[in-house]
Amino acid sequence: MNREEKKNNWIYFLLPLLGTVFTAGYILAAAEDVAYSDYIRLINSYLPDIWDPKKFFVADIFTRMPVNFLERIVNVSVFGYSTRFDMILGVLCLGASALVLSGYCKERRIGMGWYLLLMGLLFSLNKWEMLTNGTGWCHFLAFVGFYFHYRVFDRVWRRGQSSWEGGRIKGVKKDYSRKGKIAEEEELAEKKEAVGGKEITKDKRDRMLLKALPWAITLGTAGPYCGSYCAVLLLTYGICFVLDRKRAGKGQWDFRYLAYGFHVVCPLILYLISNSFAVTEHAGTTGRTIGQVLGDNLSLFPKFIIKSLSSMVVGEEVMMEQLEKLNMGMALCYLAGALVLAGYLLALWMQLRERLYQVSVFPLMLIFAGGLNHLLVLAARWIFENSSYGMSSRYALQYQAGILGVVLTFGLFYQVRQRKEGGSFWTVSAKWAALSISLAILAGNGYTTVKELEKAPHRKAYGMKVAEAALNYREVADDELEALFQYHHGPEKIRNALRILEENGWNVYRGR
């Protein structure tokens, strides 16, 4: 690492810090410290007996994300059940995700322009709904775990591919003959002696993490997001299992991948068993079968997917406002969705064209995660028969992983092409297309963020209105109570939750 690179290292810590401060400032400007929406269910389920093991050791414990129990104890005991405390935790976890991604960019020497673009997308306010709903803090934590796990595997994979990195790029092929193997063993012996076995120690540590992380993440923090997380791991392990055999020679399998897969499947099975005991609340579903729905509206699924993709350019609220102003139907929405789809396809082409997955598998894992999340949201939400449902800001955190993988793929592609002379028409066109798509997505996210900052005082005012209603909940009409607290499962549940807070002097009743 040269002197200039060392001088630039500070930016990999500064940008995550600035992004975290910016997002925390938005929380203070846009959200009031008042419990409503999903909090009503949580209060009725767990409060006031936060220490009661009967509420913890239940059949669907893993569905409830156990990390929440510890956090709830701290929140109630120290902060009097503050929703703002939950929101700030979410912001800190978003900052932690930025650090994981920054570490990767620094390690792989991703171009500074691509890194800045990545941070701009990560801290976009297209996920305002997740940020201002404190109950979602653990989802931000889950994605820290996902990204960290993907990076750990990426390190393990790259150590095995280290001899390849000069391969396709520099035209050097690995020698698998007996003479080549002896030379490789001698090289490894020299390396071990030179670095004191540090690399081997790091590799053992990372391989142990690959086995331990799924248990902690799937059973402790991931909740319903564990489906895409586990699917990404199993898909990646399977692909790398086959690629390693091709790289190492005929008949040489690395069965450690099966062990890693075993440690993914086992906690997933435990989660699914636990989830089978869960009772979920769905308001607004039609109750029709998938056959009936598609029989009446065959275009529902493709519209759902393309609209959900569009939300990665411009957020749902902003998009709908613009469509109403322009009076052009959903054309702009479909165009934005097609742009994101083109980004995905271009990134996959780059991965295959330059075999970027050999250089680093991390971006491809993120692309898998984003694509799977779009499909999983469709699988879970088609029951509402609303093709715009997948555009909701609450899903932006899930979809975002794919966009980050696309941008990192573009960055790696530029890095690889810089080491090669010339380029075909297709590779040159791909570079310009990647830059254009990225800037368009960044511009849409920037516009969404600006509009969300303008809406922040109005969201704050709404929160203050909810807080006022909470202080006078006995006099508020049932319909108004349900509308204000955004909880449509009966006004008696809302009043019961507020009564619990009032009797214990928590949340808006603290100090009264």
Short mmCIF file of C-alpha atoms in Angstrom, two decimals:
data_model
loop_
_atom_site.label_atom_id
_atom_site.label_comp_id
_atom_site.label_asym_id
_atom_site.label_seq_id
_atom_site.Cartn_x
_atom_site.Cartn_y
_atom_site.Cartn_z
CA MET A 1 0.00 0.00 0.00
CA ASN A 2 1.52 3.33 -1.05
CA ARG A 3 1.54 6.55 0.93
CA GLU A 4 -1.37 8.07 -0.99
CA GLU A 5 -3.57 5.04 -0.29
CA LYS A 6 -2.73 5.22 3.41
CA LYS A 7 -3.68 8.89 3.46
CA ASN A 8 -7.06 8.06 1.89
CA ASN A 9 -7.91 5.40 4.47
CA TRP A 10 -9.67 7.94 6.66
CA ILE A 11 -12.52 8.26 4.17
CA TYR A 12 -13.52 4.62 4.75
CA PHE A 13 -14.33 5.52 8.34
CA LEU A 14 -15.49 9.10 7.82
CA LEU A 15 -18.29 8.38 5.32
CA PRO A 16 -20.00 5.72 7.47
CA LEU A 17 -19.78 8.12 10.40
CA LEU A 18 -21.23 11.04 8.42
CA GLY A 19 -23.97 8.81 7.01
CA THR A 20 -24.90 7.65 10.50
CA VAL A 21 -25.01 11.21 11.84
CA PHE A 22 -27.12 12.30 8.86
CA THR A 23 -29.63 9.47 9.36
CA ALA A 24 -29.81 10.09 13.12
CA GLY A 25 -30.52 13.75 12.40
CA TYR A 26 -33.35 12.71 10.10
CA ILE A 27 -34.82 10.54 12.88
CA LEU A 28 -34.84 13.47 15.29
CA ALA A 29 -36.46 15.70 12.66
CA ALA A 30 -39.07 13.24 11.39
CA ALA A 31 -40.12 10.99 14.29
CA GLU A 32 -41.72 11.52 17.68
CA ASP A 33 -40.99 9.30 20.67
CA VAL A 34 -44.42 7.63 20.74
CA ALA A 35 -45.54 4.01 20.46
CA TYR A 36 -47.97 3.18 17.67
CA SER A 37 -48.41 0.79 14.71
CA ASP A 38 -46.44 -2.45 15.33
CA TYR A 39 -45.68 -1.36 18.89
CA ILE A 40 -49.29 -2.01 19.89
CA ARG A 41 -48.87 -5.73 19.26
CA LEU A 42 -45.51 -5.83 21.04
CA ILE A 43 -46.79 -4.02 24.11
CA ASN A 44 -49.77 -6.36 24.44
CA SER A 45 -47.52 -9.40 23.96
CA TYR A 46 -44.55 -8.62 26.22
CA LEU A 47 -45.25 -5.76 28.61
CA PRO A 48 -45.13 -5.12 31.47
CA ASP A 49 -43.52 -8.46 32.45
CA ILE A 50 -40.27 -8.09 30.52
CA TRP A 51 -38.50 -10.56 32.83
CA ASP A 52 -41.17 -13.26 32.54
CA PRO A 53 -39.53 -16.40 31.03
CA LYS A 54 -42.98 -17.68 30.00
CA LYS A 55 -43.09 -14.91 27.39
CA PHE A 56 -39.61 -15.77 26.18
CA PHE A 57 -39.53 -19.57 26.09
CA VAL A 58 -42.44 -20.08 23.73
CA ALA A 59 -42.83 -22.40 20.76
CA ASP A 60 -42.29 -19.64 18.20
CA ILE A 61 -39.33 -18.09 20.03
CA PHE A 62 -37.09 -17.85 16.95
CA THR A 63 -39.80 -16.13 14.93
CA ARG A 64 -39.80 -13.40 17.59
CA MET A 65 -36.06 -12.74 17.14
CA PRO A 66 -34.57 -13.38 20.61
CA VAL A 67 -32.22 -10.39 20.41
CA ASN A 68 -35.35 -8.28 20.91
CA PHE A 69 -35.89 -9.65 24.40
CA LEU A 70 -32.54 -8.38 25.65
CA GLU A 71 -32.99 -5.03 23.92
CA ARG A 72 -36.50 -4.65 25.34
CA ILE A 73 -35.22 -5.24 28.88
CA VAL A 74 -32.61 -2.51 28.44
CA ASN A 75 -35.10 -0.15 26.81
CA VAL A 76 -37.73 -0.52 29.52
CA SER A 77 -35.31 -0.53 32.44
CA VAL A 78 -33.15 2.40 31.34
CA PHE A 79 -35.16 4.45 28.84
CA GLY A 80 -38.75 3.87 29.91
CA TYR A 81 -39.66 2.11 26.65
CA SER A 82 -38.48 4.77 24.22
CA THR A 83 -39.27 4.19 20.56
CA ARG A 84 -36.57 6.70 19.68
CA PHE A 85 -34.01 4.45 21.39
CA ASP A 86 -35.04 1.67 19.01
CA MET A 87 -34.77 3.99 16.01
CA ILE A 88 -31.26 5.12 16.95
CA LEU A 89 -30.23 1.47 17.33
CA GLY A 90 -31.43 0.92 13.77
CA VAL A 91 -29.37 3.88 12.57
CA LEU A 92 -26.27 2.56 14.36
CA CYS A 93 -26.77 -0.83 12.74
CA LEU A 94 -27.06 0.85 9.34
CA GLY A 95 -23.76 2.56 10.11
CA ALA A 96 -22.26 -0.82 11.03
CA SER A 97 -23.37 -2.17 7.62
CA ALA A 98 -21.58 0.77 6.04
CA LEU A 99 -18.39 -0.15 7.90
CA VAL A 100 -18.58 -3.75 6.66
CA LEU A 101 -19.00 -2.54 3.08
CA SER A 102 -16.30 0.11 3.52
CA GLY A 103 -13.87 -2.52 4.75
CA TYR A 104 -14.56 -4.55 1.64
CA CYS A 105 -14.07 -1.56 -0.68
CA LYS A 106 -10.81 -0.66 1.04
CA GLU A 107 -9.55 -4.23 0.91
CA ARG A 108 -10.46 -4.72 -2.74
CA ARG A 109 -9.40 -1.17 -3.72
CA ILE A 110 -12.74 -0.40 -5.32
CA GLY A 111 -12.60 2.91 -7.20
CA MET A 112 -13.38 5.92 -5.04
CA GLY A 113 -16.21 7.01 -7.34
CA TRP A 114 -17.94 3.65 -6.98
CA TYR A 115 -17.40 3.71 -3.22
CA LEU A 116 -18.98 7.16 -2.90
CA LEU A 117 -21.92 5.99 -5.00
CA LEU A 118 -22.29 2.93 -2.77
CA MET A 119 -22.42 5.02 0.40
CA GLY A 120 -24.91 7.41 -1.19
CA LEU A 121 -27.28 4.53 -1.93
CA LEU A 122 -26.79 2.90 1.46
CA PHE A 123 -27.78 6.04 3.40
CA SER A 124 -30.60 7.00 1.06
CA LEU A 125 -33.89 7.78 2.83
CA ASN A 126 -35.82 5.45 0.53
CA LYS A 127 -36.13 3.27 3.66
CA TRP A 128 -37.68 6.00 5.80
CA GLU A 129 -40.48 3.72 6.95
CA MET A 130 -38.04 1.20 8.41
CA LEU A 131 -36.00 3.98 10.01
CA THR A 132 -38.96 5.71 11.68
CA ASN A 133 -40.56 2.46 12.84
CA GLY A 134 -38.34 1.53 15.77
CA THR A 135 -39.54 -2.08 15.80
CA GLY A 136 -37.43 -2.62 12.68
CA TRP A 137 -34.11 -1.92 14.39
CA CYS A 138 -33.31 -5.65 14.60
CA HIS A 139 -33.73 -5.98 10.84
CA PHE A 140 -30.89 -3.50 10.35
CA LEU A 141 -28.86 -5.62 12.78
CA ALA A 142 -29.70 -8.76 10.79
CA PHE A 143 -28.29 -7.22 7.62
CA VAL A 144 -25.07 -6.35 9.42
CA GLY A 145 -24.81 -10.07 10.17
CA PHE A 146 -25.63 -11.02 6.58
CA TYR A 147 -23.03 -8.70 5.07
CA PHE A 148 -20.41 -9.76 7.61
CA HIS A 149 -21.02 -13.45 6.91
CA TYR A 150 -20.82 -12.89 3.16
CA ARG A 151 -17.52 -11.09 3.63
CA VAL A 152 -16.10 -13.87 5.80
CA PHE A 153 -16.87 -16.42 3.10
CA ASP A 154 -15.46 -14.07 0.48
CA ARG A 155 -12.15 -14.02 2.38
CA VAL A 156 -12.08 -17.82 2.58
CA TRP A 157 -12.94 -18.12 -1.11
CA ARG A 158 -10.31 -15.59 -2.22
CA ARG A 159 -7.57 -17.35 -0.26
CA GLY A 160 -8.33 -20.44 -2.29
CA GLN A 161 -8.37 -18.40 -5.49
CA SER A 162 -5.27 -16.33 -4.76
CA SER A 163 -3.26 -18.10 -7.44
CA TRP A 164 -6.06 -17.39 -9.91
CA GLU A 165 -6.17 -13.63 -9.43
CA GLY A 166 -3.34 -13.26 -11.89
CA GLY A 167 -4.95 -15.93 -14.05
CA ARG A 168 -7.58 -14.59 -16.38
CA ILE A 169 -6.47 -11.03 -15.85
CA LYS A 170 -2.82 -11.59 -16.72
CA GLY A 171 -3.23 -14.72 -18.78
CA VAL A 172 -1.51 -17.02 -16.28
CA LYS A 173 -2.91 -20.52 -15.69
CA LYS A 174 -2.31 -22.58 -12.59
CA ASP A 175 -0.10 -25.65 -13.01
CA TYR A 176 -1.84 -28.76 -11.64
CA SER A 177 0.97 -31.16 -12.59
CA ARG A 178 3.00 -32.91 -9.91
CA LYS A 179 5.83 -30.43 -10.46
CA GLY A 180 3.36 -27.56 -10.07
CA LYS A 181 1.95 -28.98 -6.85
CA ILE A 182 5.42 -29.40 -5.36
CA ALA A 183 6.24 -25.79 -6.25
CA GLU A 184 2.97 -24.65 -4.68
CA GLU A 185 3.72 -26.56 -1.48
CA GLU A 186 7.16 -25.00 -1.29
CA GLU A 187 5.64 -21.56 -1.84
CA LEU A 188 3.13 -22.15 0.96
CA ALA A 189 5.90 -23.35 3.27
CA GLU A 190 7.90 -20.20 2.56
CA LYS A 191 4.85 -18.04 3.13
CA LYS A 192 4.08 -19.76 6.42
CA GLU A 193 7.64 -19.23 7.59
CA ALA A 194 7.62 -15.60 6.45
CA VAL A 195 4.38 -14.54 8.13
CA GLY A 196 4.56 -16.85 11.12
CA GLY A 197 1.46 -18.79 10.17
CA LYS A 198 -0.80 -15.73 10.49
CA GLU A 199 -2.64 -16.42 7.24
CA ILE A 200 -3.33 -20.00 8.27
CA THR A 201 -4.60 -18.81 11.63
CA LYS A 202 -6.90 -16.28 9.96
CA ASP A 203 -8.21 -18.95 7.62
CA LYS A 204 -9.02 -21.30 10.50
CA ARG A 205 -10.80 -18.48 12.33
CA ASP A 206 -12.89 -17.59 9.29
CA ARG A 207 -13.82 -21.20 8.65
CA MET A 208 -15.00 -21.53 12.25
CA LEU A 209 -17.08 -18.38 11.77
CA LEU A 210 -18.73 -19.88 8.70
CA LYS A 211 -20.07 -22.63 10.94
CA ALA A 212 -21.03 -20.46 13.93
CA LEU A 213 -22.59 -17.40 12.26
CA PRO A 214 -25.73 -19.08 10.82
CA TRP A 215 -26.74 -20.29 14.28
CA ALA A 216 -26.41 -16.83 15.81
CA ILE A 217 -27.92 -14.93 12.88
CA THR A 218 -30.76 -17.28 11.85
CA LEU A 219 -31.93 -18.05 15.38
CA GLY A 220 -31.02 -14.79 17.09
CA THR A 221 -31.63 -11.85 14.79
CA ALA A 222 -32.80 -12.69 11.26
CA GLY A 223 -36.43 -13.64 11.86
CA PRO A 224 -38.33 -13.89 8.54
CA TYR A 225 -35.30 -12.59 6.63
CA CYS A 226 -33.42 -15.83 7.31
CA GLY A 227 -35.03 -17.40 4.22
CA SER A 228 -33.14 -15.29 1.70
CA TYR A 229 -29.99 -15.31 3.86
CA CYS A 230 -29.85 -19.11 4.00
CA ALA A 231 -30.81 -19.46 0.33
CA VAL A 232 -27.95 -17.15 -0.69
CA LEU A 233 -25.46 -19.15 1.38
CA LEU A 234 -26.60 -22.53 0.07
CA LEU A 235 -26.64 -21.32 -3.54
CA THR A 236 -23.17 -19.79 -3.21
CA TYR A 237 -21.70 -22.80 -1.42
CA GLY A 238 -23.08 -25.08 -4.11
CA ILE A 239 -21.62 -23.00 -6.94
CA CYS A 240 -18.23 -22.68 -5.23
CA PHE A 241 -18.20 -26.40 -4.43
CA VAL A 242 -18.40 -27.16 -8.16
CA LEU A 243 -15.98 -24.40 -9.17
CA ASP A 244 -13.39 -25.57 -6.65
CA ARG A 245 -13.50 -29.06 -8.14
CA LYS A 246 -12.89 -27.67 -11.62
CA ARG A 247 -10.07 -25.52 -10.31
CA ALA A 248 -8.37 -28.26 -8.30
CA GLY A 249 -8.66 -30.98 -10.93
CA LYS A 250 -10.89 -33.96 -11.61
CA GLY A 251 -12.12 -35.82 -8.56
CA GLN A 252 -10.80 -33.34 -5.98
CA TRP A 253 -13.81 -32.18 -3.98
CA ASP A 254 -13.63 -29.83 -1.01
CA PHE A 255 -16.19 -31.39 1.30
CA ARG A 256 -15.87 -28.55 3.80
CA TYR A 257 -18.60 -26.81 1.77
CA LEU A 258 -20.99 -29.56 2.83
CA ALA A 259 -20.14 -28.84 6.46
CA TYR A 260 -20.83 -25.15 5.94
CA GLY A 261 -24.15 -26.02 4.30
CA PHE A 262 -25.03 -28.31 7.20
CA HIS A 263 -24.58 -25.41 9.63
CA VAL A 264 -26.92 -23.34 7.48
CA VAL A 265 -29.67 -25.94 7.09
CA CYS A 266 -29.88 -27.03 10.75
CA PRO A 267 -30.72 -23.62 12.26
CA LEU A 268 -33.05 -22.95 9.31
CA ILE A 269 -34.99 -26.14 10.12
CA LEU A 270 -35.24 -25.08 13.75
CA TYR A 271 -36.55 -21.70 12.67
CA LEU A 272 -39.15 -23.24 10.35
CA ILE A 273 -40.35 -25.53 13.13
CA SER A 274 -40.65 -22.55 15.46
CA ASN A 275 -42.38 -20.50 12.77
CA SER A 276 -45.04 -23.20 12.33
CA PHE A 277 -46.37 -22.28 15.80
CA ALA A 278 -46.57 -18.55 15.04
CA VAL A 279 -49.90 -16.77 14.67
CA THR A 280 -49.74 -13.88 12.19
CA GLU A 281 -52.10 -10.97 11.69
CA HIS A 282 -53.00 -9.91 8.14
CA ALA A 283 -55.40 -7.06 7.51
CA GLY A 284 -56.65 -6.40 3.99
CA THR A 285 -56.16 -9.82 2.38
CA THR A 286 -58.81 -11.08 -0.02
CA GLY A 287 -58.65 -14.72 1.04
CA ARG A 288 -58.62 -16.03 -2.54
CA THR A 289 -56.36 -18.81 -3.82
CA ILE A 290 -53.41 -18.13 -6.11
CA GLY A 291 -55.24 -19.85 -8.97
CA GLN A 292 -58.25 -17.57 -8.57
CA VAL A 293 -56.06 -14.47 -8.41
CA LEU A 294 -53.99 -15.29 -11.50
CA GLY A 295 -57.10 -16.38 -13.35
CA ASP A 296 -58.49 -12.86 -12.99
CA ASN A 297 -55.20 -10.96 -13.18
CA LEU A 298 -52.40 -12.85 -14.93
CA SER A 299 -50.18 -9.75 -15.07
CA LEU A 300 -50.17 -9.30 -11.27
CA PHE A 301 -46.85 -11.05 -10.66
CA PRO A 302 -44.74 -9.36 -13.41
CA LYS A 303 -46.21 -5.97 -12.48
CA PHE A 304 -45.45 -6.62 -8.83
CA ILE A 305 -41.80 -7.43 -9.59
CA ILE A 306 -41.18 -4.52 -11.97
CA LYS A 307 -42.79 -2.06 -9.55
CA SER A 308 -40.77 -3.39 -6.63
CA LEU A 309 -37.61 -2.94 -8.73
CA SER A 310 -38.63 0.65 -9.49
CA SER A 311 -38.65 1.49 -5.76
CA MET A 312 -34.86 1.19 -5.84
CA VAL A 313 -34.75 4.28 -8.05
CA VAL A 314 -37.51 6.45 -6.60
CA GLY A 315 -39.42 5.70 -3.39
CA GLU A 316 -43.09 4.75 -3.54
CA GLU A 317 -44.58 7.97 -2.15
CA VAL A 318 -42.41 10.21 -4.32
CA MET A 319 -43.05 8.04 -7.37
CA MET A 320 -46.83 8.16 -6.94
CA GLU A 321 -46.75 11.92 -6.48
CA GLN A 322 -44.76 12.37 -9.69
CA LEU A 323 -47.04 10.03 -11.64
CA GLU A 324 -50.04 12.05 -10.53
CA LYS A 325 -48.38 15.31 -11.61
CA LEU A 326 -47.23 13.97 -14.97
CA ASN A 327 -50.55 12.23 -15.68
CA MET A 328 -48.82 9.47 -17.65
CA GLY A 329 -50.10 6.35 -15.92
CA MET A 330 -47.45 3.99 -14.60
CA ALA A 331 -45.04 4.48 -17.53
CA LEU A 332 -42.35 6.21 -15.42
CA CYS A 333 -42.61 3.49 -12.78
CA TYR A 334 -42.17 0.72 -15.32
CA LEU A 335 -39.25 2.58 -16.91
CA ALA A 336 -37.49 2.84 -13.53
CA GLY A 337 -38.11 -0.86 -12.88
CA ALA A 338 -36.73 -1.77 -16.30
CA LEU A 339 -33.63 0.33 -15.55
CA VAL A 340 -32.93 -1.62 -12.35
CA LEU A 341 -33.60 -4.93 -14.10
CA ALA A 342 -31.11 -3.90 -16.79
CA GLY A 343 -28.58 -3.18 -14.03
CA TYR A 344 -29.04 -6.67 -12.60
CA LEU A 345 -28.67 -8.32 -16.02
CA LEU A 346 -25.63 -6.23 -16.91
CA ALA A 347 -23.96 -7.07 -13.59
CA LEU A 348 -24.58 -10.79 -14.13
CA TRP A 349 -23.13 -10.52 -17.66
CA MET A 350 -20.03 -8.85 -16.22
CA GLN A 351 -19.70 -11.56 -13.60
CA LEU A 352 -19.74 -14.24 -16.29
CA ARG A 353 -17.76 -12.32 -18.92
CA GLU A 354 -14.78 -11.56 -16.67
CA ARG A 355 -15.37 -14.31 -14.12
CA LEU A 356 -15.46 -11.70 -11.40
CA TYR A 357 -16.75 -14.28 -8.94
CA GLN A 358 -13.24 -15.74 -9.06
CA VAL A 359 -11.79 -12.41 -7.97
CA SER A 360 -14.44 -11.91 -5.28
CA VAL A 361 -17.77 -13.65 -4.68
CA PHE A 362 -19.14 -10.99 -2.29
CA PRO A 363 -20.89 -8.81 -4.93
CA LEU A 364 -22.52 -11.87 -6.50
CA MET A 365 -23.87 -12.93 -3.10
CA LEU A 366 -25.42 -9.48 -2.68
CA ILE A 367 -27.01 -9.75 -6.13
CA PHE A 368 -28.45 -13.14 -5.19
CA ALA A 369 -29.79 -11.63 -1.95
CA GLY A 370 -31.51 -8.73 -3.70
CA GLY A 371 -33.10 -10.92 -6.36
CA LEU A 372 -34.32 -13.48 -3.85
CA ASN A 373 -35.83 -10.79 -1.65
CA HIS A 374 -37.88 -9.45 -4.55
CA LEU A 375 -39.22 -12.96 -5.12
CA LEU A 376 -39.85 -13.64 -1.43
CA VAL A 377 -41.77 -10.40 -0.96
CA LEU A 378 -43.91 -11.37 -3.95
CA ALA A 379 -44.47 -14.84 -2.48
CA ALA A 380 -45.57 -13.36 0.85
CA ARG A 381 -47.60 -10.38 -0.37
CA TRP A 382 -49.47 -11.47 -3.50
CA ILE A 383 -52.39 -12.26 -1.12
CA PHE A 384 -53.20 -8.54 -1.03
CA GLU A 385 -53.72 -8.56 -4.83
CA ASN A 386 -52.07 -5.16 -5.14
CA SER A 387 -49.19 -4.92 -7.64
CA SER A 388 -47.92 -1.76 -5.92
CA TYR A 389 -47.58 -3.43 -2.52
CA GLY A 390 -43.95 -4.40 -3.14
CA MET A 391 -42.96 -0.75 -3.64
CA SER A 392 -43.39 0.02 0.05
CA SER A 393 -40.47 1.67 1.83
CA ARG A 394 -40.52 -1.12 4.40
CA TYR A 395 -38.94 -3.47 1.82
CA ALA A 396 -36.17 -1.12 0.68
CA LEU A 397 -33.69 -2.59 3.17
CA GLN A 398 -34.18 -6.05 1.65
CA TYR A 399 -34.02 -4.94 -1.97
CA GLN A 400 -31.04 -2.68 -1.34
CA ALA A 401 -28.62 -5.61 -1.01
CA GLY A 402 -29.01 -6.37 -4.70
CA ILE A 403 -28.31 -2.81 -5.80
CA LEU A 404 -25.19 -2.71 -3.65
CA GLY A 405 -24.03 -5.94 -5.31
CA VAL A 406 -24.68 -4.47 -8.75
CA VAL A 407 -22.63 -1.35 -7.97
CA LEU A 408 -19.75 -3.40 -6.53
CA THR A 409 -19.80 -5.58 -9.64
CA PHE A 410 -19.54 -2.48 -11.81
CA GLY A 411 -16.62 -1.30 -9.67
CA LEU A 412 -14.81 -4.64 -10.01
CA PHE A 413 -15.45 -4.69 -13.76
CA TYR A 414 -13.86 -1.25 -14.15
CA GLN A 415 -10.94 -2.42 -12.01
CA VAL A 416 -10.35 -5.51 -14.14
CA ARG A 417 -10.70 -3.68 -17.46
CA GLN A 418 -8.10 -1.11 -16.37
CA ARG A 419 -5.55 -3.94 -16.22
CA LYS A 420 -6.27 -4.94 -19.80
CA GLU A 421 -5.41 -3.13 -22.97
CA GLY A 422 -8.13 -2.19 -25.41
CA GLY A 423 -11.54 -3.78 -25.28
CA SER A 424 -14.31 -4.99 -27.53
CA PHE A 425 -17.34 -2.96 -28.48
CA TRP A 426 -19.36 -4.87 -25.88
CA THR A 427 -16.99 -4.28 -22.97
CA VAL A 428 -16.66 -0.57 -23.74
CA SER A 429 -20.42 -0.26 -24.09
CA ALA A 430 -20.89 -2.15 -20.83
CA LYS A 431 -18.68 0.33 -18.98
CA TRP A 432 -20.72 3.29 -20.20
CA ALA A 433 -24.01 1.49 -19.55
CA ALA A 434 -22.90 0.65 -15.99
CA LEU A 435 -21.99 4.26 -15.32
CA SER A 436 -25.26 5.55 -16.78
CA ILE A 437 -27.44 3.11 -14.83
CA SER A 438 -25.59 3.83 -11.60
CA LEU A 439 -25.89 7.59 -11.93
CA ALA A 440 -29.60 7.30 -12.79
CA ILE A 441 -30.25 5.17 -9.69
CA LEU A 442 -28.19 7.55 -7.54
CA ALA A 443 -30.11 10.55 -8.92
CA GLY A 444 -33.43 8.86 -8.12
CA ASN A 445 -32.29 8.02 -4.61
CA GLY A 446 -31.03 11.56 -4.14
CA TYR A 447 -34.36 12.97 -5.27
CA THR A 448 -36.21 10.64 -2.89
CA THR A 449 -33.94 11.72 -0.03
CA VAL A 450 -34.50 15.43 -0.73
CA LYS A 451 -38.27 14.94 -0.85
CA GLU A 452 -38.19 12.91 2.35
CA LEU A 453 -36.28 15.65 4.14
CA GLU A 454 -39.02 18.07 3.04
CA LYS A 455 -41.63 15.73 4.50
CA ALA A 456 -39.80 15.27 7.80
CA PRO A 457 -41.60 18.15 9.63
CA HIS A 458 -44.98 16.76 8.52
CA ARG A 459 -44.09 13.29 9.79
CA LYS A 460 -42.98 14.89 13.05
CA ALA A 461 -46.29 16.74 13.31
CA TYR A 462 -48.16 13.48 12.75
CA GLY A 463 -46.18 11.85 15.55
CA MET A 464 -47.07 14.72 17.87
CA LYS A 465 -50.72 14.24 16.98
CA VAL A 466 -50.47 10.54 17.87
CA ALA A 467 -48.79 11.42 21.16
CA GLU A 468 -51.61 13.82 22.00
CA ALA A 469 -54.18 11.12 21.20
CA ALA A 470 -52.27 8.67 23.41
CA LEU A 471 -52.55 11.04 26.37
CA ASN A 472 -56.30 11.25 25.81
CA TYR A 473 -56.98 7.77 24.44
CA ARG A 474 -60.12 7.21 26.54
CA GLU A 475 -61.91 10.09 24.80
CA VAL A 476 -60.78 9.39 21.23
CA ALA A 477 -63.34 7.71 18.95
CA ASP A 478 -62.64 4.12 17.86
CA ASP A 479 -62.27 4.88 14.15
CA GLU A 480 -59.96 7.81 14.78
CA LEU A 481 -57.90 5.76 17.23
CA GLU A 482 -57.34 2.98 14.70
CA ALA A 483 -56.52 5.45 11.94
CA LEU A 484 -54.06 7.48 14.03
CA PHE A 485 -52.26 4.50 15.53
CA GLN A 486 -52.23 2.63 12.20
CA TYR A 487 -53.34 -0.58 13.87
CA HIS A 488 -56.50 -2.14 12.47
CA HIS A 489 -57.05 -5.08 14.78
CA GLY A 490 -59.54 -3.52 17.15
CA PRO A 491 -59.50 -0.30 19.22
CA GLU A 492 -59.61 -2.33 22.44
CA LYS A 493 -56.08 -3.63 21.73
CA ILE A 494 -54.82 -0.08 21.24
CA ARG A 495 -56.41 1.10 24.49
CA ASN A 496 -55.04 -1.90 26.38
CA ALA A 497 -51.51 -1.19 25.14
CA LEU A 498 -51.78 2.48 26.10
CA ARG A 499 -53.17 1.53 29.51
CA ILE A 500 -50.10 -0.64 30.15
CA LEU A 501 -47.80 2.24 29.25
CA GLU A 502 -49.80 4.68 31.36
CA GLU A 503 -49.86 2.48 34.47
CA ASN A 504 -46.11 1.98 34.34
CA GLY A 505 -45.20 5.53 33.34
CA TRP A 506 -43.51 4.54 30.11
CA ASN A 507 -43.11 6.16 26.71
CA VAL A 508 -45.29 9.32 26.38
CA TYR A 509 -46.41 8.89 30.00
CA ARG A 510 -42.88 8.99 31.38
CA GLY A 511 -42.51 11.65 34.06
CA ARG A 512 -46.27 12.26 34.25
#
